[in-house]
Each structure stands twice: as C-alpha cells, then as structure tokens.
Coordinates of C-alpha atoms in Angstrom, one line a residue:
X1 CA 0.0 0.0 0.0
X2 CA 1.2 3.5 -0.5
X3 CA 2.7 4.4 2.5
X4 CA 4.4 7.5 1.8
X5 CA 7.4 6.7 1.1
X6 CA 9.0 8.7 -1.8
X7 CA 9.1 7.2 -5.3
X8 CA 10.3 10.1 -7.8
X9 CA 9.3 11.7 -8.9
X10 CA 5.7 10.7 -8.2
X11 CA 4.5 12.7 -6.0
X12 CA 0.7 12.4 -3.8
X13 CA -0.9 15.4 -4.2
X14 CA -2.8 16.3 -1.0
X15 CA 0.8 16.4 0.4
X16 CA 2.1 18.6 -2.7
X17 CA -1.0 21.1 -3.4
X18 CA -2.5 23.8 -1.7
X19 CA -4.9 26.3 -3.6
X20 CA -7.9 27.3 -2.6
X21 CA -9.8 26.0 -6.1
X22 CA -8.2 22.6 -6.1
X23 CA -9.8 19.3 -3.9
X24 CA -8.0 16.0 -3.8
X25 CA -8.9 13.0 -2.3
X26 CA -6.3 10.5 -0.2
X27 CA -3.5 8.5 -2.8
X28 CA -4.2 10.6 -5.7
X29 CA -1.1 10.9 -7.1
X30 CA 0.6 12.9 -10.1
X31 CA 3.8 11.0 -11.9
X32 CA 5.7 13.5 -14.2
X33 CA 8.6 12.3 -16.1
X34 CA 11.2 14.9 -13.8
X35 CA 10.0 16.6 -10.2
X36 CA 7.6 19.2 -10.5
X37 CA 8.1 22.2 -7.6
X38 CA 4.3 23.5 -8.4
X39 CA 2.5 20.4 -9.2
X40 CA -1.0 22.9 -9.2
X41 CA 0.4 24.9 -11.6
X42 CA 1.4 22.6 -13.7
X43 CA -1.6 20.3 -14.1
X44 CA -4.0 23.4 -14.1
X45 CA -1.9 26.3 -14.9
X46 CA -5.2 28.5 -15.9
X47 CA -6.7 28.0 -12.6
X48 CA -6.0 30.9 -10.2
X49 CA -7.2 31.8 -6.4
X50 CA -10.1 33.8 -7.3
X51 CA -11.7 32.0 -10.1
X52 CA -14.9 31.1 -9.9
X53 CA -14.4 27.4 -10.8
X54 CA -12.8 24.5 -8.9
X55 CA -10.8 21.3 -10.1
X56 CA -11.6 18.2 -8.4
X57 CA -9.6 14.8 -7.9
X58 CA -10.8 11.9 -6.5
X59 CA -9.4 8.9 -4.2
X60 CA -6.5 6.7 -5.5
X61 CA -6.3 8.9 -9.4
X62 CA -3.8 8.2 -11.2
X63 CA -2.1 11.0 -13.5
X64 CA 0.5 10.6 -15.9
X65 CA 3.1 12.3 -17.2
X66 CA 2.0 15.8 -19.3
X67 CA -1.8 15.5 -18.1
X68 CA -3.1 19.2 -18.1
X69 CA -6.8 20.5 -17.1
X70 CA -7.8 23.3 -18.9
X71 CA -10.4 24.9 -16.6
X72 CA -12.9 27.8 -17.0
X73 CA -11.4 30.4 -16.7
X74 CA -9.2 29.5 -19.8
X75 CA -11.5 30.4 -22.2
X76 CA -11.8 33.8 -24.3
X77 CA -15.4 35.4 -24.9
X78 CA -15.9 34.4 -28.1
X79 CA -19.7 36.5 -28.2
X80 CA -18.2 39.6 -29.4
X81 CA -16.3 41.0 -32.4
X82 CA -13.3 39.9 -30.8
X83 CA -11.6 37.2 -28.9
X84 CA -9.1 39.5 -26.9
X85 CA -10.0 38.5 -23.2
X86 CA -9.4 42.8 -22.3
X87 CA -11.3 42.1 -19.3
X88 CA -8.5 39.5 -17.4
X89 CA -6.6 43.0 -17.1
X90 CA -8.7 44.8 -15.3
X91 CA -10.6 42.4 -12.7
X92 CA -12.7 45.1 -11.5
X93 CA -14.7 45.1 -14.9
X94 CA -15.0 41.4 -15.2
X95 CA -17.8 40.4 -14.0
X96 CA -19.9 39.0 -17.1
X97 CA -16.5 37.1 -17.8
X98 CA -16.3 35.9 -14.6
X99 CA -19.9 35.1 -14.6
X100 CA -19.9 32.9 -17.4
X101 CA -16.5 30.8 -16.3
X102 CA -18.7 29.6 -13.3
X103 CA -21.6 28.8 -15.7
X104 CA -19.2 26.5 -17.3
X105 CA -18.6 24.9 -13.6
X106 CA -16.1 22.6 -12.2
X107 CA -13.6 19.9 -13.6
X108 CA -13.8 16.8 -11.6
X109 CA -12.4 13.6 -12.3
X110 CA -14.0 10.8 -10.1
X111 CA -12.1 8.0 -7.8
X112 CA -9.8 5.5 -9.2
X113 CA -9.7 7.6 -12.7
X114 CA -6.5 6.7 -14.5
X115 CA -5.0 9.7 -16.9
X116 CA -2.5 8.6 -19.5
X117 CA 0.5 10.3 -20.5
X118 CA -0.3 13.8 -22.0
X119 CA -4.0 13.4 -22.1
X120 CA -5.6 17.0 -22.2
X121 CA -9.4 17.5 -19.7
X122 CA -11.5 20.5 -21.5
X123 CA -13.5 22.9 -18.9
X124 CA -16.4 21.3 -16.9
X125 CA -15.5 17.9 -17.8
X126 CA -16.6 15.0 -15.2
X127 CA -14.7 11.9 -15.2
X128 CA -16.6 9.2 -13.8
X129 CA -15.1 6.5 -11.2
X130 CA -12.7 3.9 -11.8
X131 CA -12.5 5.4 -16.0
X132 CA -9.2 5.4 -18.0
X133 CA -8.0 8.2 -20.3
X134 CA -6.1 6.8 -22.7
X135 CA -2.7 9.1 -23.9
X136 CA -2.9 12.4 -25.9
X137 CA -6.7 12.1 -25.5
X138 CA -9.0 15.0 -25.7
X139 CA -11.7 15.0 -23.2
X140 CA -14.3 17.7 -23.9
X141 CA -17.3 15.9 -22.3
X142 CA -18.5 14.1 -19.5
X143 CA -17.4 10.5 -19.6
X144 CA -19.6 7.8 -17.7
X145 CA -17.9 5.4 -15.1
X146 CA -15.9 2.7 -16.0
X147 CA -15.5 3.8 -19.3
X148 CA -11.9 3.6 -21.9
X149 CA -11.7 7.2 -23.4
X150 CA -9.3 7.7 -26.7
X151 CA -8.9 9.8 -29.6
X152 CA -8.9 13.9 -30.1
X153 CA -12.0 14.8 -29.6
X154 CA -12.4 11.9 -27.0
X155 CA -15.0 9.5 -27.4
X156 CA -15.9 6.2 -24.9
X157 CA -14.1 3.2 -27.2
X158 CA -16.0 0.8 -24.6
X159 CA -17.0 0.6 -20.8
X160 CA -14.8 -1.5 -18.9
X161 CA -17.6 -3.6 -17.6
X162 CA -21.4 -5.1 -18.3
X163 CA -23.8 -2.5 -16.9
X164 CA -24.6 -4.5 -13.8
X165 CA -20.9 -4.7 -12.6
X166 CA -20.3 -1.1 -13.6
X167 CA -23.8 -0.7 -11.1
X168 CA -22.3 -3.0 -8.1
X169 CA -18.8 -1.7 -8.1
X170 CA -19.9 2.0 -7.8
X171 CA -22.2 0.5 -4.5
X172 CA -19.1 -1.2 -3.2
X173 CA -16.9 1.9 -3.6
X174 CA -13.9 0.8 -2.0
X175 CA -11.6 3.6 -2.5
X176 CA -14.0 5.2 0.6
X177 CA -13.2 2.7 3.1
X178 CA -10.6 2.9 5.7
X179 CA -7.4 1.8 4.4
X180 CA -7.0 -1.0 6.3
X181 CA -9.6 -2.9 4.7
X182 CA -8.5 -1.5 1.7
X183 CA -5.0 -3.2 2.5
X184 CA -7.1 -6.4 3.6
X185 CA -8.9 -6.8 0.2
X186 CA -6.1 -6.1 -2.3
X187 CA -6.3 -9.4 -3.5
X188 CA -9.8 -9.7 -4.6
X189 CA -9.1 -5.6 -5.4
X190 CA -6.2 -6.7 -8.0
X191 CA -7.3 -10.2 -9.3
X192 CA -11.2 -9.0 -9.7
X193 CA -11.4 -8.3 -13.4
X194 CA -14.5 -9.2 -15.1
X195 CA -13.8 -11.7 -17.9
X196 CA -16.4 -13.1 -20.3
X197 CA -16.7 -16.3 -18.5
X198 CA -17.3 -14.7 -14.7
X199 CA -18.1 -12.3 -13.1
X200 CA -16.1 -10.4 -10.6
X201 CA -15.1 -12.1 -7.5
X202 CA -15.2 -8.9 -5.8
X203 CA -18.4 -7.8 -5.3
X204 CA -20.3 -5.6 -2.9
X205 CA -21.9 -8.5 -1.0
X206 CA -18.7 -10.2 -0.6
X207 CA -16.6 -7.3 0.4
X208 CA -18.8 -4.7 1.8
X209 CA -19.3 -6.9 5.1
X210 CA -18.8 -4.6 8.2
X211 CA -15.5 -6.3 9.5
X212 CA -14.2 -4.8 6.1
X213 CA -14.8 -1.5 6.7

C-alpha cells in the first residue's frame, strides 16, 4: 500500500498542493517524467485563487506524465467582435467574464480515474469513477464510469464492464473505506477483473461486510 514513502518523482498530491480552487482526495497521485516544484500549476496552470471554478480529484487517481486541465477560466469570450479577453486585465470590470466561467462549472475527475501520458481534460468535464483516459486524449465531455476514453476529440471506445458490474462496483466503492480494509482486500481488489466467463469475484456482498470496513 502506499505508505508515503518517496518514489520520484511521483508525488501524492494532497501532500504537494495547496490552492484554494483545487480538492484532492487521499493516494491521488501525479507521476511527471522529472520533479515538479508546483505540481497545481502545472496540471491546471489557468486556474488561479479567485476563479470562480474548482478542479476536483478523487481517491486513489492516477495522472501521468503531461496530463493538463484546462479549466474555465481558460476560455476567451468568443460573443463579441473579438476574442481578446481585455477584461483579465482589469478584474474590477469582469464580471460578465467571470460570470460565465462559473456557468461552465467545475472539472472533476471521479475516484480510481487513470489519466494517460499527456492526455488533455476540456473545462467542466466529469470523469466518472474507476475510467481510464487513454494518452494524448482530448476529453471535452462528460465520460460515464468505468469507461476507456481515446482519440482527439475523446469519445468512450468501450465501458470496462457489463452495466450490472459497472452498477455493483460503484455501490461497493472501495476507494471510501478505511485503508486497512483496503489493504485487507487487495487481493480480490487486483485479481477481480470481469472476464467473459465470470463475473467479478469482488463484489459488494462479498466485500462490503462490516469487519471490512
């Protein structure tokens, strides 16, 4: 189990980020190809204290190398003649721009979300739990659980499971449990992929027993 113990440079990010518009859960952890001394810069660098939109990051994520969230605040106004974002530089007047970076809303990218190298998360996107984005992908909309995303614009190649797995391993939702039981189930945890001929030998009602938790 991660324990702390440093493995550059991969670095967890609750221990590495602090900015008031970024939430990460426990073991989400960022793994650039060379340390990183502002890890929230780099994975969000157009997200500044003050804007009106947050990024999120569940439990146990997994981000690879060159993985970049372009939040809300990003964007130009593109309802006028022009494109030239003049009101970034004078924040007192900014108000409609502001206002319509928080219509856009947050970035979040669920529990157990893997991010491959250089993949690119558009404003307001949610990731669902336990998805994988393949590299170089493009994510400009919301991706359901469990699901494979590839390609530029990013589109959901398959889901990772039948519906009624996908269904019982969001009710299990192990990355919420104490990490002791974590630790206790990482057998059924690792060896539980569904194949064709089974299903899952992890399951809610095997693992969701109170001693577990």
């Amino acid at each position: 189990m991660p324990d702390g113990t440093p493995h550059e440079p991969t670095v967890f990010l609750q221990a590495v980020i602090d900015h008031p518009n970024i939430e990460v859960g426990p073991y989400a952890y960022y793994s650039p190809l060379a340390p990183v001394t502002d890890a929230a810069a780099e994975l969000a660098p157009y997200l500044y204290p003050g804007c009106p939109e947050r990024l999120v990051i569940g439990a146990f994520a997994q981000i690879a190398h060159g993985v970049r969230f372009i939040t809300a605040s990003a964007n130009h106004p593109i309802g006028g003649l022009t494109t030239y974002p003049f009101r970034i530089f004078d924040m007192e007047t900014a108000g409609k721009y502001l206002e319509e970076n928080a219509a856009i809303g947050d970035t979040v990218v669920g529990p157990d979300v893997w991010l491959g190298f250089n993949a690119m998360v558009m404003p307001g996107v949610t990731i669902g739990a336990g998805s994988i984005v393949a590299a170089g992908a493009v994510v400009a909309t919301d991706v359901p659980p469990f699901a494979i995303v590839a390609g530029n614009p990013g589109r959901v190649v398959r889901r990772r499971f039948p519906p009624e797995v996908i269904e019982a391993l969001l009710a299990l939702a192990w990355w919420d449990w104490p990490i002791e039981a974590i630790r206790a189930a990482l057998p059924a945890l690792e060896a539980g992929m569904w194949r064709r001929s089974q299903r899952p030998s992890l399951d809610a009602r095997a693992c969701s027993a109170p001693a577990m938790r």
